[in-house]
């Protein structure tokens, strides 16, 4: 990375994985045809990075934070605050608390909980459900409420008040995650039912928010059960979205130093938009349109990345993550192959000789686990001043043989800047 060149940082969402029997003992990175990523690895240096810390599975926002040089162990205050701030649900003159939520499906007869409503809610269905809830569920007069849905089952819930303190120190109602400090940690063998929110500290503000969450979840469940959207889904044999699962709440925004230079971020997660706003980066929503094949999306994204005038261009590419959640190693392998052929290859061919290209992951989503894990992620970087280390393929086992002189994701940007010399 020279003083005049640009840095392209590509984070493949959930790409890191473990050897799969279905793939002949290989990971999706190792099984996919990736001639362009392999060439990147051959031309540069490689390594395995710990994204946050042992025992702390990253989310996409904390992973992006780390890759941009901010140690989540120091700065992170929770997924909820970044989500809420990213959607402008934060009251700068009052008190705010925000949560990540899932639109889930609870079968009242069997008691079985689908935490993600099969991930098939359309944008139109989510908009109608949100509108119905906000029309019919109202907290106390001095408590404002914000709710949104996005990405097939995800959403944001936020409360605000000008005269009452609010605390995010409350437990999750989502049984799949337990709140440990600022981080949501997945629970492998979790209860098959929503949990009540409870205050995690003996503070009136936390008790108030626990009451607000429990009341809102109960009242919204009554609205969802009666919704025409869910009646149509049930009639079509699809699971109803009839309960909200709330997790990763927080009432403080991270205090982040401004980013150095011009940085552009491309992604589809509201929390990343919040992160960009906090550090002074430009954010561009970049996701496939409904029904758009990923290769077509990459073909449209590429010229935007190349034309961006920023010094650092960060792109969060979602493709590999959901097959990991759904335990579909072959589909994840296909997603990796599409990225190699339609994004990594053309990008590598188009950048200039003074530019630096990094390809890595924001976190691991191993197919066998179906959740984010704390596994280390592979990284390959090539550009001016970077001497090849003899690795000739991109993947977890190959990266472990590299000689990248850093071990944690938050060390990446300082190391790349050090290659440029004094500013």
Tab-separated table of N, CA, C and O in Angstrom, residues 9-10 16-17 29-30 37-38 40-51 67 357-362 375-382 386-409 411-412 415-416:
chain	number	residue	atom	x	y	z
A	9	UNK	N	-10.759	-3.303	0.850
A	9	UNK	CA	-10.889	-4.289	1.908
A	9	UNK	C	-12.220	-5.003	1.742
A	9	UNK	O	-13.287	-4.414	1.937
A	10	UNK	N	-12.176	-6.270	1.342
A	10	UNK	CA	-13.375	-7.062	1.054
A	10	UNK	C	-13.595	-8.057	2.188
A	10	UNK	O	-12.746	-8.922	2.427
A	16	UNK	N	-15.540	-17.893	6.654
A	16	UNK	CA	-14.674	-18.888	7.287
A	16	UNK	C	-15.502	-20.065	7.784
A	16	UNK	O	-16.627	-19.902	8.267
A	17	UNK	N	-14.926	-21.269	7.691
A	17	UNK	CA	-15.687	-22.475	8.003
A	17	UNK	C	-14.739	-23.550	8.517
A	17	UNK	O	-13.544	-23.311	8.726
A	29	UNK	N	-14.169	-22.554	1.230
A	29	UNK	CA	-13.080	-21.844	0.560
A	29	UNK	C	-12.152	-22.820	-0.158
A	29	UNK	O	-11.665	-22.541	-1.263
A	30	UNK	N	-11.892	-23.957	0.462
A	30	UNK	CA	-10.962	-24.938	-0.111
A	30	UNK	C	-11.603	-25.767	-1.216
A	30	UNK	O	-10.907	-26.242	-2.121
A	37	UNK	N	-8.744	-15.691	-6.091
A	37	UNK	CA	-8.340	-15.588	-4.692
A	37	UNK	C	-7.021	-16.333	-4.469
A	37	UNK	O	-6.169	-15.890	-3.688
A	38	UNK	N	-6.855	-17.456	-5.149
A	38	UNK	CA	-5.582	-18.177	-5.047
A	38	UNK	C	-4.425	-17.321	-5.569
A	38	UNK	O	-3.327	-17.324	-4.988
A	40	UNK	N	-4.334	-14.052	-5.586
A	40	UNK	CA	-4.108	-13.022	-4.572
A	40	UNK	C	-3.228	-13.561	-3.453
A	40	UNK	O	-2.279	-12.894	-3.019
A	41	UNK	N	-3.555	-14.782	-2.983
A	41	UNK	CA	-2.751	-15.391	-1.930
A	41	UNK	C	-1.313	-15.606	-2.385
A	41	UNK	O	-0.359	-15.373	-1.619
A	42	UNK	N	-1.134	-16.020	-3.641
A	42	UNK	CA	0.205	-16.281	-4.171
A	42	UNK	C	1.030	-15.000	-4.255
A	42	UNK	O	2.240	-14.995	-3.987
A	43	UNK	N	0.386	-13.914	-4.616
A	43	UNK	CA	1.093	-12.651	-4.810
A	43	UNK	C	1.367	-11.906	-3.508
A	43	UNK	O	2.138	-10.940	-3.497
A	44	UNK	N	0.713	-12.322	-2.411
A	44	UNK	CA	0.814	-11.538	-1.192
A	44	UNK	C	1.153	-12.343	0.042
A	44	UNK	O	1.805	-13.390	-0.015
A	45	UNK	N	0.681	-11.839	1.170
A	45	UNK	CA	0.912	-12.481	2.462
A	45	UNK	C	-0.420	-12.943	3.018
A	45	UNK	O	-1.473	-12.367	2.731
A	46	UNK	N	-0.350	-13.968	3.850
A	46	UNK	CA	-1.552	-14.652	4.316
A	46	UNK	C	-1.459	-14.931	5.807
A	46	UNK	O	-0.366	-15.035	6.376
A	47	UNK	N	-2.619	-15.097	6.410
A	47	UNK	CA	-2.637	-15.434	7.821
A	47	UNK	C	-4.043	-15.704	8.306
A	47	UNK	O	-5.032	-15.479	7.598
A	48	UNK	N	-4.129	-16.224	9.527
A	48	UNK	CA	-5.401	-16.407	10.215
A	48	UNK	C	-5.533	-15.338	11.288
A	48	UNK	O	-4.600	-15.132	12.075
A	49	UNK	N	-6.676	-14.665	11.328
A	49	UNK	CA	-6.899	-13.587	12.275
A	49	UNK	C	-7.947	-13.960	13.309
A	49	UNK	O	-8.999	-14.521	12.975
A	50	UNK	N	-7.686	-13.624	14.550
A	50	UNK	CA	-8.703	-13.644	15.595
A	50	UNK	C	-9.467	-12.332	15.494
A	50	UNK	O	-8.875	-11.253	15.591
A	51	UNK	N	-10.770	-12.406	15.272
A	51	UNK	CA	-11.522	-11.182	15.003
A	51	UNK	C	-11.669	-10.344	16.269
A	51	UNK	O	-11.435	-9.129	16.255
A	67	UNK	N	-11.933	-4.846	11.736
A	67	UNK	CA	-11.167	-4.758	10.494
A	67	UNK	C	-10.797	-3.322	10.141
A	67	UNK	O	-9.812	-3.088	9.451
A	357	UNK	N	-5.053	-4.805	-2.107
A	357	UNK	CA	-6.302	-5.562	-2.008
A	357	UNK	C	-6.202	-6.546	-0.856
A	357	UNK	O	-5.255	-7.330	-0.772
A	358	UNK	N	-7.196	-6.491	0.031
A	358	UNK	CA	-7.323	-7.425	1.150
A	358	UNK	C	-8.636	-8.165	0.999
A	358	UNK	O	-9.682	-7.541	0.781
A	359	UNK	N	-8.592	-9.486	1.124
A	359	UNK	CA	-9.816	-10.285	1.198
A	359	UNK	C	-9.756	-11.102	2.478
A	359	UNK	O	-8.773	-11.800	2.739
A	360	UNK	N	-10.806	-10.995	3.280
A	360	UNK	CA	-10.882	-11.714	4.551
A	360	UNK	C	-12.352	-11.909	4.901
A	360	UNK	O	-13.219	-11.850	4.026
A	361	UNK	N	-12.651	-12.135	6.176
A	361	UNK	CA	-14.019	-12.358	6.643
A	361	UNK	C	-14.262	-11.517	7.895
A	361	UNK	O	-13.339	-11.262	8.675
A	362	UNK	N	-15.518	-11.137	8.096
A	362	UNK	CA	-15.872	-10.414	9.326
A	362	UNK	C	-16.083	-11.365	10.500
A	362	UNK	O	-15.981	-10.979	11.654
A	375	UNK	N	-14.087	-18.815	15.600
A	375	UNK	CA	-13.014	-19.356	14.773
A	375	UNK	C	-12.226	-18.217	14.113
A	375	UNK	O	-12.793	-17.195	13.721
A	376	UNK	N	-10.940	-18.434	13.944
A	376	UNK	CA	-10.119	-17.465	13.219
A	376	UNK	C	-10.502	-17.471	11.743
A	376	UNK	O	-11.018	-18.460	11.226
A	377	UNK	N	-10.231	-16.355	11.072
A	377	UNK	CA	-10.636	-16.194	9.675
A	377	UNK	C	-9.401	-15.999	8.799
A	377	UNK	O	-8.414	-15.383	9.214
A	378	UNK	N	-9.431	-16.529	7.568
A	378	UNK	CA	-8.284	-16.358	6.673
A	378	UNK	C	-8.227	-14.950	6.092
A	378	UNK	O	-9.259	-14.283	5.937
A	379	UNK	N	-7.021	-14.518	5.780
A	379	UNK	CA	-6.816	-13.219	5.152
A	379	UNK	C	-5.677	-13.332	4.153
A	379	UNK	O	-4.657	-13.975	4.419
A	380	UNK	N	-5.872	-12.711	2.992
A	380	UNK	CA	-4.815	-12.570	1.999
A	380	UNK	C	-4.731	-11.105	1.616
A	380	UNK	O	-5.758	-10.443	1.427
A	381	UNK	N	-3.509	-10.588	1.509
A	381	UNK	CA	-3.301	-9.186	1.154
A	381	UNK	C	-2.143	-9.091	0.179
A	381	UNK	O	-1.096	-9.715	0.373
A	382	UNK	N	-2.345	-8.314	-0.878
A	382	UNK	CA	-1.295	-8.102	-1.871
A	382	UNK	C	-1.288	-6.640	-2.281
A	382	UNK	O	-2.344	-5.996	-2.360
A	386	UNK	N	4.505	-5.493	-0.117
A	386	UNK	CA	4.130	-6.754	0.518
A	386	UNK	C	4.822	-7.896	-0.227
A	386	UNK	O	4.573	-8.119	-1.410
A	387	UNK	N	5.702	-8.605	0.468
A	387	UNK	CA	6.484	-9.679	-0.126
A	387	UNK	C	5.737	-10.998	-0.021
A	387	UNK	O	5.267	-11.358	1.059
A	388	UNK	N	5.592	-11.746	-1.110
A	388	UNK	CA	4.890	-13.038	-1.052
A	388	UNK	C	5.529	-13.976	-0.028
A	388	UNK	O	6.743	-13.982	0.171
A	389	UNK	N	4.679	-14.764	0.614
A	389	UNK	CA	5.154	-15.657	1.683
A	389	UNK	C	5.159	-17.135	1.281
A	389	UNK	O	5.385	-18.003	2.121
A	390	UNK	N	4.881	-17.442	0.021
A	390	UNK	CA	4.939	-18.820	-0.442
A	390	UNK	C	3.629	-19.564	-0.400
A	390	UNK	O	3.533	-20.693	-0.900
A	391	UNK	N	2.583	-18.964	0.163
A	391	UNK	CA	1.262	-19.584	0.152
A	391	UNK	C	0.683	-19.444	-1.252
A	391	UNK	O	0.802	-18.389	-1.873
A	392	UNK	N	0.029	-20.491	-1.737
A	392	UNK	CA	-0.438	-20.477	-3.128
A	392	UNK	C	-1.940	-20.701	-3.278
A	392	UNK	O	-2.425	-20.866	-4.402
A	393	UNK	N	-2.690	-20.729	-2.189
A	393	UNK	CA	-4.142	-20.885	-2.297
A	393	UNK	C	-4.810	-20.146	-1.149
A	393	UNK	O	-4.194	-19.893	-0.114
A	394	UNK	N	-6.080	-19.800	-1.378
A	394	UNK	CA	-6.843	-19.070	-0.369
A	394	UNK	C	-7.709	-20.050	0.412
A	394	UNK	O	-8.476	-20.813	-0.170
A	395	UNK	N	-7.589	-20.035	1.715
A	395	UNK	CA	-8.390	-20.923	2.554
A	395	UNK	C	-7.805	-20.992	3.946
A	395	UNK	O	-6.724	-20.463	4.222
A	396	UNK	N	-8.523	-21.676	4.821
A	396	UNK	CA	-8.148	-21.693	6.224
A	396	UNK	C	-6.805	-22.385	6.461
A	396	UNK	O	-5.915	-21.836	7.127
A	397	UNK	N	-6.621	-23.599	5.926
A	397	UNK	CA	-5.387	-24.338	6.167
A	397	UNK	C	-4.192	-23.650	5.507
A	397	UNK	O	-3.101	-23.571	6.088
A	398	UNK	N	-4.394	-23.108	4.305
A	398	UNK	CA	-3.307	-22.418	3.617
A	398	UNK	C	-2.913	-21.147	4.361
A	398	UNK	O	-1.718	-20.844	4.512
A	399	UNK	N	-3.914	-20.403	4.821
A	399	UNK	CA	-3.625	-19.150	5.527
A	399	UNK	C	-2.814	-19.394	6.788
A	399	UNK	O	-1.981	-18.570	7.176
A	400	UNK	N	-3.047	-20.534	7.428
A	400	UNK	CA	-2.313	-20.866	8.653
A	400	UNK	C	-0.817	-21.021	8.389
A	400	UNK	O	-0.001	-20.912	9.316
A	401	UNK	N	-0.433	-21.255	7.132
A	401	UNK	CA	0.979	-21.403	6.784
A	401	UNK	C	1.628	-20.079	6.389
A	401	UNK	O	2.827	-20.028	6.105
A	402	UNK	N	0.843	-19.007	6.337
A	402	UNK	CA	1.368	-17.717	5.933
A	402	UNK	C	2.174	-17.053	7.033
A	402	UNK	O	2.208	-17.522	8.180
A	403	UNK	N	2.797	-15.930	6.691
A	403	UNK	CA	3.634	-15.244	7.679
A	403	UNK	C	3.143	-13.823	7.966
A	403	UNK	O	3.932	-12.937	8.283
A	404	UNK	N	1.841	-13.604	7.849
A	404	UNK	CA	1.287	-12.297	8.190
A	404	UNK	C	1.712	-11.936	9.612
A	404	UNK	O	1.524	-12.734	10.538
A	405	UNK	N	2.285	-10.745	9.825
A	405	UNK	CA	2.863	-10.429	11.133
A	405	UNK	C	1.862	-9.916	12.163
A	405	UNK	O	2.273	-9.339	13.173
A	406	UNK	N	0.590	-10.101	11.924
A	406	UNK	CA	-0.423	-9.682	12.893
A	406	UNK	C	-1.322	-10.876	13.208
A	406	UNK	O	-1.445	-11.800	12.403
A	407	UNK	N	-1.949	-10.846	14.363
A	407	UNK	CA	-2.766	-11.970	14.815
A	407	UNK	C	-4.227	-11.596	15.056
A	407	UNK	O	-5.071	-12.484	15.122
A	408	UNK	N	-4.530	-10.311	15.212
A	408	UNK	CA	-5.895	-9.883	15.512
A	408	UNK	C	-6.380	-8.924	14.433
A	408	UNK	O	-5.601	-8.150	13.857
A	409	UNK	N	-7.689	-8.944	14.196
A	409	UNK	CA	-8.252	-8.121	13.121
A	409	UNK	C	-8.012	-6.639	13.352
A	409	UNK	O	-7.777	-5.886	12.401
A	411	UNK	N	-5.539	-5.194	14.410
A	411	UNK	CA	-4.160	-4.820	14.101
A	411	UNK	C	-3.940	-4.609	12.603
A	411	UNK	O	-2.881	-4.130	12.189
A	412	UNK	N	-4.947	-4.963	11.785
A	412	UNK	CA	-4.755	-4.933	10.335
A	412	UNK	C	-4.508	-3.524	9.815
A	412	UNK	O	-3.527	-3.280	9.101
A	415	UNK	N	-1.179	-1.968	10.763
A	415	UNK	CA	-0.080	-2.593	10.031
A	415	UNK	C	-0.024	-2.102	8.587
A	415	UNK	O	1.051	-1.772	8.070
A	416	UNK	N	-1.182	-2.021	7.931
A	416	UNK	CA	-1.200	-1.536	6.548
A	416	UNK	C	-0.720	-0.091	6.483
A	416	UNK	O	0.019	0.284	5.550
